[in-house]
N, CA, C and O atoms as a printed pandas DataFrame, in Angstrom:
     atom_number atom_name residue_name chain_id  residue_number  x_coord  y_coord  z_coord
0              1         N          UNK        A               1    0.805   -1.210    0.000
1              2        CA          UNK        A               1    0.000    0.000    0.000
2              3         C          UNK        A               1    0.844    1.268    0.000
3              4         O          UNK        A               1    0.400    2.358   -0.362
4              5         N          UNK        A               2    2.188    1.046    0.462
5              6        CA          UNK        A               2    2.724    2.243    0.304
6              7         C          UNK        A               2    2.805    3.295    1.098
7              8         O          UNK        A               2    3.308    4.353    0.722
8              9         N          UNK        A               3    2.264    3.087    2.404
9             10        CA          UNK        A               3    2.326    4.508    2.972
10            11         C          UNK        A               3    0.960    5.095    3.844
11            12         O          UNK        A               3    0.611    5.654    4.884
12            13         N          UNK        A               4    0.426    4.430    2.404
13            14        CA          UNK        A               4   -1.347    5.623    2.065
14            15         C          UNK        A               4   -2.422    4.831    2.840
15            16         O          UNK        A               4   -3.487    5.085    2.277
16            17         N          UNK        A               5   -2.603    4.112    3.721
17            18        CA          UNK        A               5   -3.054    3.263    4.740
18            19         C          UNK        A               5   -4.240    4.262    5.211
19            20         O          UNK        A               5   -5.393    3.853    5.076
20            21         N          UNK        A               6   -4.104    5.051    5.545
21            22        CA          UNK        A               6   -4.777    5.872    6.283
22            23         C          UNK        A               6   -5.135    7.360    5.927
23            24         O          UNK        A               6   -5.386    8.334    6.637
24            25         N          UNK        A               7   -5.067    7.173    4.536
25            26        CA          UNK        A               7   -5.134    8.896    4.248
26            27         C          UNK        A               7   -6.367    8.997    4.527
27            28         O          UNK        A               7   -6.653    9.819    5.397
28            29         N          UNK        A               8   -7.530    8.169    3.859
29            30        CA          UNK        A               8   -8.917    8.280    4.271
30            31         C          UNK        A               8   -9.525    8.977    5.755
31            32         O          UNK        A               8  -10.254    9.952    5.932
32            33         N          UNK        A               9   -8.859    7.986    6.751
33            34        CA          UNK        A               9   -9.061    8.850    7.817
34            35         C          UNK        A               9   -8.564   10.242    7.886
35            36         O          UNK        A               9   -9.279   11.173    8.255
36            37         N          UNK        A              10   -7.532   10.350    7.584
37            38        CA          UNK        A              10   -6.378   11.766    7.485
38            39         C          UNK        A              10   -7.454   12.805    6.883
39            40         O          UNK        A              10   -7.690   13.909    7.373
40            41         N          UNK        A              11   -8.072   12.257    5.726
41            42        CA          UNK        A              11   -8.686   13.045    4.633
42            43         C          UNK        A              11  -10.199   13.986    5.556
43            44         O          UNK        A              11  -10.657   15.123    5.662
44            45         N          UNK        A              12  -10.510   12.341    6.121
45            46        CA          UNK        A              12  -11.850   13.066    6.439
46            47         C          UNK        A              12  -11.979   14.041    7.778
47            48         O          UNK        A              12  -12.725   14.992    8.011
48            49         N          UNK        A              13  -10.834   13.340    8.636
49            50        CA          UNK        A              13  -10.344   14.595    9.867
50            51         C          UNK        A              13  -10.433   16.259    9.217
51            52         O          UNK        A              13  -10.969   17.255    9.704
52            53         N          UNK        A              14   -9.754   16.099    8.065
53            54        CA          UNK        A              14   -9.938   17.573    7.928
54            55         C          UNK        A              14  -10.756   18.075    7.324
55            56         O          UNK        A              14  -10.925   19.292    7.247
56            57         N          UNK        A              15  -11.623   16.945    6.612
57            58        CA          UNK        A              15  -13.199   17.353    5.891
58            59         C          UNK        A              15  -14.327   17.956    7.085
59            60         O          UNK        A              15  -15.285   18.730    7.072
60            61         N          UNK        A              16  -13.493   16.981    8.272
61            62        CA          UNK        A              16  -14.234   17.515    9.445
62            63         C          UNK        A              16  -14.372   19.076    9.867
63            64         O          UNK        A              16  -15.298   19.855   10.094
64            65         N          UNK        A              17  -13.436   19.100    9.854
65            66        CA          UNK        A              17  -12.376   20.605   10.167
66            67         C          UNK        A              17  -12.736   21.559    9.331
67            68         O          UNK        A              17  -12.984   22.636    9.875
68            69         N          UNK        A              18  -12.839   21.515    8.236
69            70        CA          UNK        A              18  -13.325   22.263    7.523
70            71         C          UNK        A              18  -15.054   22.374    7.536
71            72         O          UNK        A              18  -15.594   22.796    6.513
72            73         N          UNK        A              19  -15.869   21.999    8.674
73            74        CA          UNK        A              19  -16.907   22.239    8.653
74            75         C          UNK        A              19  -16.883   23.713    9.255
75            76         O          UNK        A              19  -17.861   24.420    9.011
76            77         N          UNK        A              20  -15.952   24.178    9.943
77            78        CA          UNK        A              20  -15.898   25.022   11.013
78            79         C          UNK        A              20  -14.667   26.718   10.348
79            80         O          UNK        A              20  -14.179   27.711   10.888
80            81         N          UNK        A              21  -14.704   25.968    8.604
81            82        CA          UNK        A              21  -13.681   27.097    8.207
82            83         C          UNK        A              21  -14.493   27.982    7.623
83            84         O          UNK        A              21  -15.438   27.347    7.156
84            85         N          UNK        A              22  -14.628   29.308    7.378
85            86        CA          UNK        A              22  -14.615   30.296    6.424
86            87         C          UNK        A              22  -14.856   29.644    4.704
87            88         O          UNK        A              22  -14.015   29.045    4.034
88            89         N          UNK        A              23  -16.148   29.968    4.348
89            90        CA          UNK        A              23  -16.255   29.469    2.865
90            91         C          UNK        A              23  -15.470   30.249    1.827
91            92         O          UNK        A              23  -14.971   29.824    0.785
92            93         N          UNK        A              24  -15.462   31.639    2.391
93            94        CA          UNK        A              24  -14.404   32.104    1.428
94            95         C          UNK        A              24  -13.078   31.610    1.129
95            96         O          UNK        A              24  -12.760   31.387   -0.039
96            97         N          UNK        A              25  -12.349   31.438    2.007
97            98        CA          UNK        A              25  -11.003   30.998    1.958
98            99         C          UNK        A              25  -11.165   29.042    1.441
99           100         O          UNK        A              25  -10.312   28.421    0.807
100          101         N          UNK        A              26  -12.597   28.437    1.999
101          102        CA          UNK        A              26  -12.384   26.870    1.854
102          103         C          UNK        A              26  -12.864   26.424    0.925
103          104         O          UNK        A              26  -13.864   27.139    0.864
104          105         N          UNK        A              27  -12.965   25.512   -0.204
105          106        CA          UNK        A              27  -13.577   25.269   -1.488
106          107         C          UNK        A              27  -14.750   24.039   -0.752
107          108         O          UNK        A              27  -15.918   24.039   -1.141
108          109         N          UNK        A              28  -14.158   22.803    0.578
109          110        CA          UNK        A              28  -15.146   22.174    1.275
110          111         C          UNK        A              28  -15.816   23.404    2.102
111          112         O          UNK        A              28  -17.045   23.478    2.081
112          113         N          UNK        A              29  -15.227   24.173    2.679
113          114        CA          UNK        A              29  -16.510   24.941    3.701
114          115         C          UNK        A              29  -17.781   25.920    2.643
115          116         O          UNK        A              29  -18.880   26.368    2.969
116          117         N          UNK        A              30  -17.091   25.971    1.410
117          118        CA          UNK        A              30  -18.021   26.501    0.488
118          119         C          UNK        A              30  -19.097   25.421    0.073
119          120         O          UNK        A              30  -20.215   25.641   -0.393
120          121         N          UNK        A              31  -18.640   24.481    0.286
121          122        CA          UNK        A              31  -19.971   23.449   -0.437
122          123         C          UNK        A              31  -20.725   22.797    0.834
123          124         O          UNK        A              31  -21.772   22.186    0.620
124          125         N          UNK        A              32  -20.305   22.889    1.940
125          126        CA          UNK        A              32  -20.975   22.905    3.302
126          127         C          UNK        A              32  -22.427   23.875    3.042
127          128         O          UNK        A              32  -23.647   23.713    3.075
128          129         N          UNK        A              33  -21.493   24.909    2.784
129          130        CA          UNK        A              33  -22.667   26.390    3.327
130          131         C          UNK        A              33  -23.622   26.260    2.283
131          132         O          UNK        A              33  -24.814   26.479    2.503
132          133         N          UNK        A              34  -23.074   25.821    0.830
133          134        CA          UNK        A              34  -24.325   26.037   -0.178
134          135         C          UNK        A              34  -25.500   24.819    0.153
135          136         O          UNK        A              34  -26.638   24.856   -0.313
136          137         N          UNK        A              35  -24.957   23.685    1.098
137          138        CA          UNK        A              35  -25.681   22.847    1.077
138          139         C          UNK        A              35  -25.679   20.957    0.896
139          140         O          UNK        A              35  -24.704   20.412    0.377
140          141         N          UNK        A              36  -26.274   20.550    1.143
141          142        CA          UNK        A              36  -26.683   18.914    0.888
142          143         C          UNK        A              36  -26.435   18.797   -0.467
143          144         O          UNK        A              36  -25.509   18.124   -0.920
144          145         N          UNK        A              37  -27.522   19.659   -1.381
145          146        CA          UNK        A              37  -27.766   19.684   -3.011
146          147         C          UNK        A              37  -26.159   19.577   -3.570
147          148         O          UNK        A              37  -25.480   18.652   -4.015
148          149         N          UNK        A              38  -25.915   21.043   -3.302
149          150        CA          UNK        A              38  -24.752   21.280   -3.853
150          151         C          UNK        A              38  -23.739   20.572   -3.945
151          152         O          UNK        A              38  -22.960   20.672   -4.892
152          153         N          UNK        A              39  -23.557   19.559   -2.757
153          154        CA          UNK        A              39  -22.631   18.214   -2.477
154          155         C          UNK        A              39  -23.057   17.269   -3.401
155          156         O          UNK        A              39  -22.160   16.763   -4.076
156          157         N          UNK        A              40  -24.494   16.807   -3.659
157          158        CA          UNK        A              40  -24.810   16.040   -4.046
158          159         C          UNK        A              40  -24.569   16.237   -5.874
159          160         O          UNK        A              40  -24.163   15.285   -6.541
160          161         N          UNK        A              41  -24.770   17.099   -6.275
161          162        CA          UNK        A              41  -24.719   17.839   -7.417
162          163         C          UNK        A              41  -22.938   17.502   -8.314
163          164         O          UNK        A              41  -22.524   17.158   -9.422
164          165         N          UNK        A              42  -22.440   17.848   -7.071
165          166        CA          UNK        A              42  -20.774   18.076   -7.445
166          167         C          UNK        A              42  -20.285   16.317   -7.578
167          168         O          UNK        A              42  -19.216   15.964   -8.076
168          169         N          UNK        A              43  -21.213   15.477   -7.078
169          170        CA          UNK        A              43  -20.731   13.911   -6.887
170          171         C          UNK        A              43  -21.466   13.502   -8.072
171          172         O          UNK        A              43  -21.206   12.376   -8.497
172          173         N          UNK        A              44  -22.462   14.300   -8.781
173          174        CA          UNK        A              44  -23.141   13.547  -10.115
174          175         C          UNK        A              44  -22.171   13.968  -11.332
175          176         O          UNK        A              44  -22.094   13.316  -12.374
176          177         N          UNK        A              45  -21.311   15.352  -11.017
177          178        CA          UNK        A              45  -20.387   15.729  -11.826
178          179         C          UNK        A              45  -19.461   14.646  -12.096
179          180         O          UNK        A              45  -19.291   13.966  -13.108
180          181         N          UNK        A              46  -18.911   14.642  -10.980
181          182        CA          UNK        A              46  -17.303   13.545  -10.646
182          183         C          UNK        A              46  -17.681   12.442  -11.437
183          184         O          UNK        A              46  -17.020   11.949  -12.351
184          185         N          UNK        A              47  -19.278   11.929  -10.848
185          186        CA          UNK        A              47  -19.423   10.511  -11.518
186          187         C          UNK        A              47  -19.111   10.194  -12.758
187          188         O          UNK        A              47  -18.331    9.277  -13.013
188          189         N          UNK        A              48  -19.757   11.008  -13.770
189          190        CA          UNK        A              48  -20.232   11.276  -15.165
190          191         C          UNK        A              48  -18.877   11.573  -15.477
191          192         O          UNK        A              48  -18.495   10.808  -16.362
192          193         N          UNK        A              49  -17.846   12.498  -15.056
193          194        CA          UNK        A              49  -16.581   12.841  -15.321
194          195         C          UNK        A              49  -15.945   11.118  -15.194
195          196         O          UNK        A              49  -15.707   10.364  -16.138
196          197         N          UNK        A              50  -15.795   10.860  -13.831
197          198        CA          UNK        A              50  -15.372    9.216  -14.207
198          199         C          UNK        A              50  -15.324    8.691  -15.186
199          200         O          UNK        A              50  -14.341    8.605  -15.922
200          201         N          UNK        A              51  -17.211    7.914  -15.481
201          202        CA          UNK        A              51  -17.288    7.039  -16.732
202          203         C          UNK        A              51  -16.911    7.801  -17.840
203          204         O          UNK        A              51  -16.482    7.112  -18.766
204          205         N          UNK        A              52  -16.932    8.855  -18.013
205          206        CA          UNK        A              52  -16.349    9.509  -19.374
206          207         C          UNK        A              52  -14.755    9.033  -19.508
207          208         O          UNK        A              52  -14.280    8.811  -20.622
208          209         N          UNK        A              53  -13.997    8.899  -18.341
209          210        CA          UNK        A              53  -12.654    8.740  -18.103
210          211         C          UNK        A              53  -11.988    7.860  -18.396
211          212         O          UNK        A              53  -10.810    7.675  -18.704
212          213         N          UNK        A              54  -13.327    7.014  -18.208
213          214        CA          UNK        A              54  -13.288    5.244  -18.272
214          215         C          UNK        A              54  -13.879    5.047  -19.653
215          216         O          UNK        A              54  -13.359    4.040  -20.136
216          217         N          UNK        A              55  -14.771    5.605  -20.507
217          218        CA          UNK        A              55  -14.668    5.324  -21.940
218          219         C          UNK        A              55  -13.435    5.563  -22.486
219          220         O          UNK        A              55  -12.750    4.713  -23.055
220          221         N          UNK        A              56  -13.055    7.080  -22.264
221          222        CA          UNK        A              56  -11.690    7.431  -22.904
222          223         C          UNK        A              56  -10.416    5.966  -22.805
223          224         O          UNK        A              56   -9.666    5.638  -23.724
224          225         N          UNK        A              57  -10.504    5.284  -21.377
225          226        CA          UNK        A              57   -9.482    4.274  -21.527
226          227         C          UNK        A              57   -7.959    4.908  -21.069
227          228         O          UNK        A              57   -7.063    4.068  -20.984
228          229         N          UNK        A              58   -7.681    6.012  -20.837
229          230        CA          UNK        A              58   -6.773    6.931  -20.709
230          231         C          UNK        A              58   -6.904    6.543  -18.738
231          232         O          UNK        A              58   -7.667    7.055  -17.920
232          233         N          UNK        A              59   -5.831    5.469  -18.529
233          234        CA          UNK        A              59   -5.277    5.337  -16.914
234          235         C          UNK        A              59   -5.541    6.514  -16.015
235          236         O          UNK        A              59   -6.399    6.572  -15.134
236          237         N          UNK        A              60   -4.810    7.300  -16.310
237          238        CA          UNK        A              60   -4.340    8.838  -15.475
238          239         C          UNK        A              60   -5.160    9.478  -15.548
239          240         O          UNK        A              60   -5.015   10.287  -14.631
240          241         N          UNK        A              61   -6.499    9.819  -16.356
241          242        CA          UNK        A              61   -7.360   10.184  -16.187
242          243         C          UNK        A              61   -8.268    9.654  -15.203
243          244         O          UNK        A              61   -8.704   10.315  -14.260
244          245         N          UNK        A              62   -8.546    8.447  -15.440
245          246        CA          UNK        A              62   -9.312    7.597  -14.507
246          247         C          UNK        A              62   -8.980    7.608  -13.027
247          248         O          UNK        A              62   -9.840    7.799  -12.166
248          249         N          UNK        A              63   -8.072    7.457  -12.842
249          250        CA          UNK        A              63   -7.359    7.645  -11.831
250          251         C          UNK        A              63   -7.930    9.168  -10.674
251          252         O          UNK        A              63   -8.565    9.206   -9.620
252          253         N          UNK        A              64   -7.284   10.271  -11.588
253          254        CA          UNK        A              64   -7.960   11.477  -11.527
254          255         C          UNK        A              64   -9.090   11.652  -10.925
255          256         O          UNK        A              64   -9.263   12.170   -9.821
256          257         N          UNK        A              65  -10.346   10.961  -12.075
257          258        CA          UNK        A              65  -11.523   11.578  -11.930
258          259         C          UNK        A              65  -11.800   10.785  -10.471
259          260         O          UNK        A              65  -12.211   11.387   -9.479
260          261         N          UNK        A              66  -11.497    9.264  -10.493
261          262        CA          UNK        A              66  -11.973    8.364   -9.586
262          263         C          UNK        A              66  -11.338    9.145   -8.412
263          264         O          UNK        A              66  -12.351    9.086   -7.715
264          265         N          UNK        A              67  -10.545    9.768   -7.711
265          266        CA          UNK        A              67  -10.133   10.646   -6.864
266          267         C          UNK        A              67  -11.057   11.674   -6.338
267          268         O          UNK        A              67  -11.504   11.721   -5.192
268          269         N          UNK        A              68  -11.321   12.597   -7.436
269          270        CA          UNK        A              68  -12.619   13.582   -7.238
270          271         C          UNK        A              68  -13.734   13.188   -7.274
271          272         O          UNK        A              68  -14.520   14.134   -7.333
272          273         N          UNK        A              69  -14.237   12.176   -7.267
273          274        CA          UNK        A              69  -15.392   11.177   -6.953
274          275         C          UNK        A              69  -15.680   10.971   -5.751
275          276         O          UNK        A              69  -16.678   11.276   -5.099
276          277         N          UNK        A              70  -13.903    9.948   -5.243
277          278        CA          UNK        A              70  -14.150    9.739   -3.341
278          279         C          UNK        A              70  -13.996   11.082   -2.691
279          280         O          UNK        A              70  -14.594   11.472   -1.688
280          281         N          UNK        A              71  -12.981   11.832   -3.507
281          282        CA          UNK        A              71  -12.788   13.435   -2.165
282          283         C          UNK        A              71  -14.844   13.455   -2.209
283          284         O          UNK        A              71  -15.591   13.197   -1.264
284          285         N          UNK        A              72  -15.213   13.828   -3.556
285          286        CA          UNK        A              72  -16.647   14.781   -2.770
286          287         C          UNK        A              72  -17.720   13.534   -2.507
287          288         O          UNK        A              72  -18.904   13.870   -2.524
288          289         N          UNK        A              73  -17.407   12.040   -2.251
289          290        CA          UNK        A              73  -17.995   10.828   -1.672
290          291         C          UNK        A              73  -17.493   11.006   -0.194
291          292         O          UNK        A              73  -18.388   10.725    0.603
292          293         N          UNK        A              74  -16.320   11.393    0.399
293          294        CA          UNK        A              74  -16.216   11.625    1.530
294          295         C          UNK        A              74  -16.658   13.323    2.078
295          296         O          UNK        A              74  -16.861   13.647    3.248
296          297         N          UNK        A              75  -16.722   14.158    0.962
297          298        CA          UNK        A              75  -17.306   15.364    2.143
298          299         C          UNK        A              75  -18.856   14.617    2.073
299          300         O          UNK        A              75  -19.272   14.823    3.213
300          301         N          UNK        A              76  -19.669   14.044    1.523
301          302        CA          UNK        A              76  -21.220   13.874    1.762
302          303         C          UNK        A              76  -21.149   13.104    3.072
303          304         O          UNK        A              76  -21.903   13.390    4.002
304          305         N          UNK        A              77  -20.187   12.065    3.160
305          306        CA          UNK        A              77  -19.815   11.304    4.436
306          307         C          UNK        A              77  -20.239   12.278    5.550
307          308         O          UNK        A              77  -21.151   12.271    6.378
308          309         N          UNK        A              78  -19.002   13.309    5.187
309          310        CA          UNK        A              78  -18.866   14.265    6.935
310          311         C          UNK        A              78  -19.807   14.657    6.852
311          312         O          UNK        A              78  -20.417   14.243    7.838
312          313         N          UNK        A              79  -20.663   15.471    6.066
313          314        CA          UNK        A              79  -21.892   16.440    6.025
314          315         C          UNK        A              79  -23.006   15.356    6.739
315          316         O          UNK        A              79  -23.747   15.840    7.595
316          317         N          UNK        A              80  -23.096   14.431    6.531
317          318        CA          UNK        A              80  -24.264   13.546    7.700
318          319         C          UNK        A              80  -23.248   12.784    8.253
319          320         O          UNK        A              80  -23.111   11.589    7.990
320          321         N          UNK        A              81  -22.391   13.522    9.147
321          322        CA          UNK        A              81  -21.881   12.651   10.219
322          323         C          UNK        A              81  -21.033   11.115   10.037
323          324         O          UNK        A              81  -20.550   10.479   10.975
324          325         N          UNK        A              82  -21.010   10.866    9.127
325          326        CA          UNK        A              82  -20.530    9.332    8.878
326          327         C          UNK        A              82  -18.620    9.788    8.714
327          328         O          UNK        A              82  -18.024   10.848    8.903
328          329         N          UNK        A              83  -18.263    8.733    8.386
329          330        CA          UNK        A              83  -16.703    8.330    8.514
330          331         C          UNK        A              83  -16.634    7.658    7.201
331          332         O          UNK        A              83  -17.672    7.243    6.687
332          333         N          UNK        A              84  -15.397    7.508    6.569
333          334        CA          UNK        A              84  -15.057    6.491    5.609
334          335         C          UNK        A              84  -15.005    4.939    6.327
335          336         O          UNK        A              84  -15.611    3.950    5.915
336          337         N          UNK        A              85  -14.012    5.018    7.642
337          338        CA          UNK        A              85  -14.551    3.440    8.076
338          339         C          UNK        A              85  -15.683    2.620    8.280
339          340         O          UNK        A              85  -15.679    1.396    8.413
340          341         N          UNK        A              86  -16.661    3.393    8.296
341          342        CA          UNK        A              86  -17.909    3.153    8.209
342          343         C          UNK        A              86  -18.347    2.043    7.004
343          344         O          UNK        A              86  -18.812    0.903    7.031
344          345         N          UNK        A              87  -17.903    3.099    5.805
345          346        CA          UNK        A              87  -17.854    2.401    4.613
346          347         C          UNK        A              87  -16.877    0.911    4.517
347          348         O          UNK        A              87  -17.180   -0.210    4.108
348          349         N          UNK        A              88  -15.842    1.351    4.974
349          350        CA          UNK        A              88  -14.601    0.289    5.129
350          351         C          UNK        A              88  -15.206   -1.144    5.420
351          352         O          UNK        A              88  -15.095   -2.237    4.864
352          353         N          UNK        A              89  -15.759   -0.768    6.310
353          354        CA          UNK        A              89  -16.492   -1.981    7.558
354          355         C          UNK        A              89  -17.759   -2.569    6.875
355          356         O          UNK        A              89  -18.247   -3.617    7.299
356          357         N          UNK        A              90  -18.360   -1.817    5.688
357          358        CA          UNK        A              90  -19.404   -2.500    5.280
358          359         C          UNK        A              90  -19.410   -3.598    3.789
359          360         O          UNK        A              90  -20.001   -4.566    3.309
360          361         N          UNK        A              91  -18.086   -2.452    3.470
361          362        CA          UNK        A              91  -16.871   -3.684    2.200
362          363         C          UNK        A              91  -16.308   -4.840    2.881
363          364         O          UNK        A              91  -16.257   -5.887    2.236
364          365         N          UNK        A              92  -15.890   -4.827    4.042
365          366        CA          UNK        A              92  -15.226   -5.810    4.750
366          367         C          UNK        A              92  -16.229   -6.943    4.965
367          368         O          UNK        A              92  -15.940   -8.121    4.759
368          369         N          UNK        A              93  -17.690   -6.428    5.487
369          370        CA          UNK        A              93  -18.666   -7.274    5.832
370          371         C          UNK        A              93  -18.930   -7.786    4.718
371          372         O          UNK        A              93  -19.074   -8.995    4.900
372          373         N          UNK        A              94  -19.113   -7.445    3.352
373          374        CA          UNK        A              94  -19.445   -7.925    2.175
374          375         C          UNK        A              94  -18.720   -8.966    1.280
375          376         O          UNK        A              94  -18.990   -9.858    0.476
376          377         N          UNK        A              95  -17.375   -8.209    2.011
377          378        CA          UNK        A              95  -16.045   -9.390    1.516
378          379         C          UNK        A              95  -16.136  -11.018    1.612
379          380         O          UNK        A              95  -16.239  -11.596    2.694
380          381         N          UNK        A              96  -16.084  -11.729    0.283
381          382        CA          UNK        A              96  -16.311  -13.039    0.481
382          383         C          UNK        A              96  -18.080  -13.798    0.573
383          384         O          UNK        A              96  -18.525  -14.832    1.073
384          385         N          UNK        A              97  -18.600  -12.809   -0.084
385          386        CA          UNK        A              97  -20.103  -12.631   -0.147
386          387         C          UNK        A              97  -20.710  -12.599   -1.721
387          388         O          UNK        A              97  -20.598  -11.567   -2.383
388          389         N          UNK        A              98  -21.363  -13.809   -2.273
389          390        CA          UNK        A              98  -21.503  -13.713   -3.649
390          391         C          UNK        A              98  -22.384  -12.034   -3.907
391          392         O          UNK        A              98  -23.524  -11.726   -3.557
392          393         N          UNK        A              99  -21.677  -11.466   -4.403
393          394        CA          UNK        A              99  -22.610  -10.062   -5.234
394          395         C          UNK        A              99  -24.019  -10.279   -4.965
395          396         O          UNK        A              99  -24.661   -9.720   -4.076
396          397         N          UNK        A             100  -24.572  -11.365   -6.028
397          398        CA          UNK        A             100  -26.358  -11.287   -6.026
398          399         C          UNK        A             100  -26.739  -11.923   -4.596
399          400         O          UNK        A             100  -27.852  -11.695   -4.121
400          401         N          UNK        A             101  -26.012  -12.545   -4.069
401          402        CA          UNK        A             101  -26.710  -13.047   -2.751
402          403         C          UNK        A             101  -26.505  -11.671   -2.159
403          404         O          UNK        A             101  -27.349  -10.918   -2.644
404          405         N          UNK        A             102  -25.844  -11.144   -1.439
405          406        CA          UNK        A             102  -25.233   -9.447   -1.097
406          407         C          UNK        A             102  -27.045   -8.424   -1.418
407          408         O          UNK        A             102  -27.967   -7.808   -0.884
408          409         N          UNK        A             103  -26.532   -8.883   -2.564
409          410        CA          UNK        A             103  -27.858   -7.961   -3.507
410          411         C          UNK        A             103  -29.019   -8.322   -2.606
411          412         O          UNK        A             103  -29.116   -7.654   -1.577
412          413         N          UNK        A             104  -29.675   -9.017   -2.766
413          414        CA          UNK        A             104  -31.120  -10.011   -2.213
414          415         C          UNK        A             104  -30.782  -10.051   -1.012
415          416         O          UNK        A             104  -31.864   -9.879   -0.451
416          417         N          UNK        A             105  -29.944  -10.170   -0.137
417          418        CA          UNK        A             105  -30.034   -9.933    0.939
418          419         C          UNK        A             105  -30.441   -8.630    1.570
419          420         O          UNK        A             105  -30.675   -8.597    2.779
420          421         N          UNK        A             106  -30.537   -7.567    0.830
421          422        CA          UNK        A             106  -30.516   -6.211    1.035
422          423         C          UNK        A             106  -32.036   -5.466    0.926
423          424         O          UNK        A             106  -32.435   -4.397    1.387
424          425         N          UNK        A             107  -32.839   -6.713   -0.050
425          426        CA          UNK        A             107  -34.233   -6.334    0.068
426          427         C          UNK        A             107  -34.363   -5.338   -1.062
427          428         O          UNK        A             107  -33.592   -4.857   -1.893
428          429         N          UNK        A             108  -35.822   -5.204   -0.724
429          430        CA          UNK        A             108  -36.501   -3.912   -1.849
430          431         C          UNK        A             108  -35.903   -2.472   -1.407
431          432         O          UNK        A             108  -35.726   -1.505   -2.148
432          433         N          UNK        A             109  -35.682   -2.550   -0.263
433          434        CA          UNK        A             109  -35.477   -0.921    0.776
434          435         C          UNK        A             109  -34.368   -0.169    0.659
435          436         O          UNK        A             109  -34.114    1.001    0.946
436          437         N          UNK        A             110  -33.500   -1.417   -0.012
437          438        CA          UNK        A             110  -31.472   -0.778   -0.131
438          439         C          UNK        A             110  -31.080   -0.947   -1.447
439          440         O          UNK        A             110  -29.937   -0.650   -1.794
């Protein structure tokens, strides 16, 4: 892994932190203040930027976009309180779990 073990946590400590900064100066405390939407909005961007990334076939792009995907997948995290381990822990639980059983286990509701 290299190192990078823990940036996630690292990352979201200061996604935290930045709930409490000045939107002028913060590009996360700016998308705090505009809102839920606005978070949500900026993660349909990233997405769409992704698969575009991923047609292109171009690594370093992908790479890229898939980056600005999890950064604004982890500010929606902080904005309702959640953690990336959260997530961690629910890949882990899934780990070793056929997909469609996973699936159907999850019901109409998830």
């Amino acid at each position: 892994m290299s190192g990078h073990e823990d940036v996630l946590a690292r990352l979201a400590d200061v996604l935290e932190a930045r709930k409490q900064a000045d939107p002028e100066s913060s590009y996360v405390a700016s998308l705090y203040a505009k809102g839920r939407d606005a978070i949500l909005k900026k993660i349909g961007e990233e997405a769409t930027e992704t698969v575009m990334a991923g047609k292109d076939g171009d690594p370093d792009k992908v790479i890229y976009e898939t980056a600005d995907l999890w950064f604004h997948s982890l500010i929606l995290l902080a904005e309702q309180g959640l953690r990336p381990e959260q997530v961690l822990a629910e890949l882990a639980r899934r780990f070793g779990i056929s997909g469609h059983a996973e699936k159907a286990s999850r019901g109409a509701g998830r």
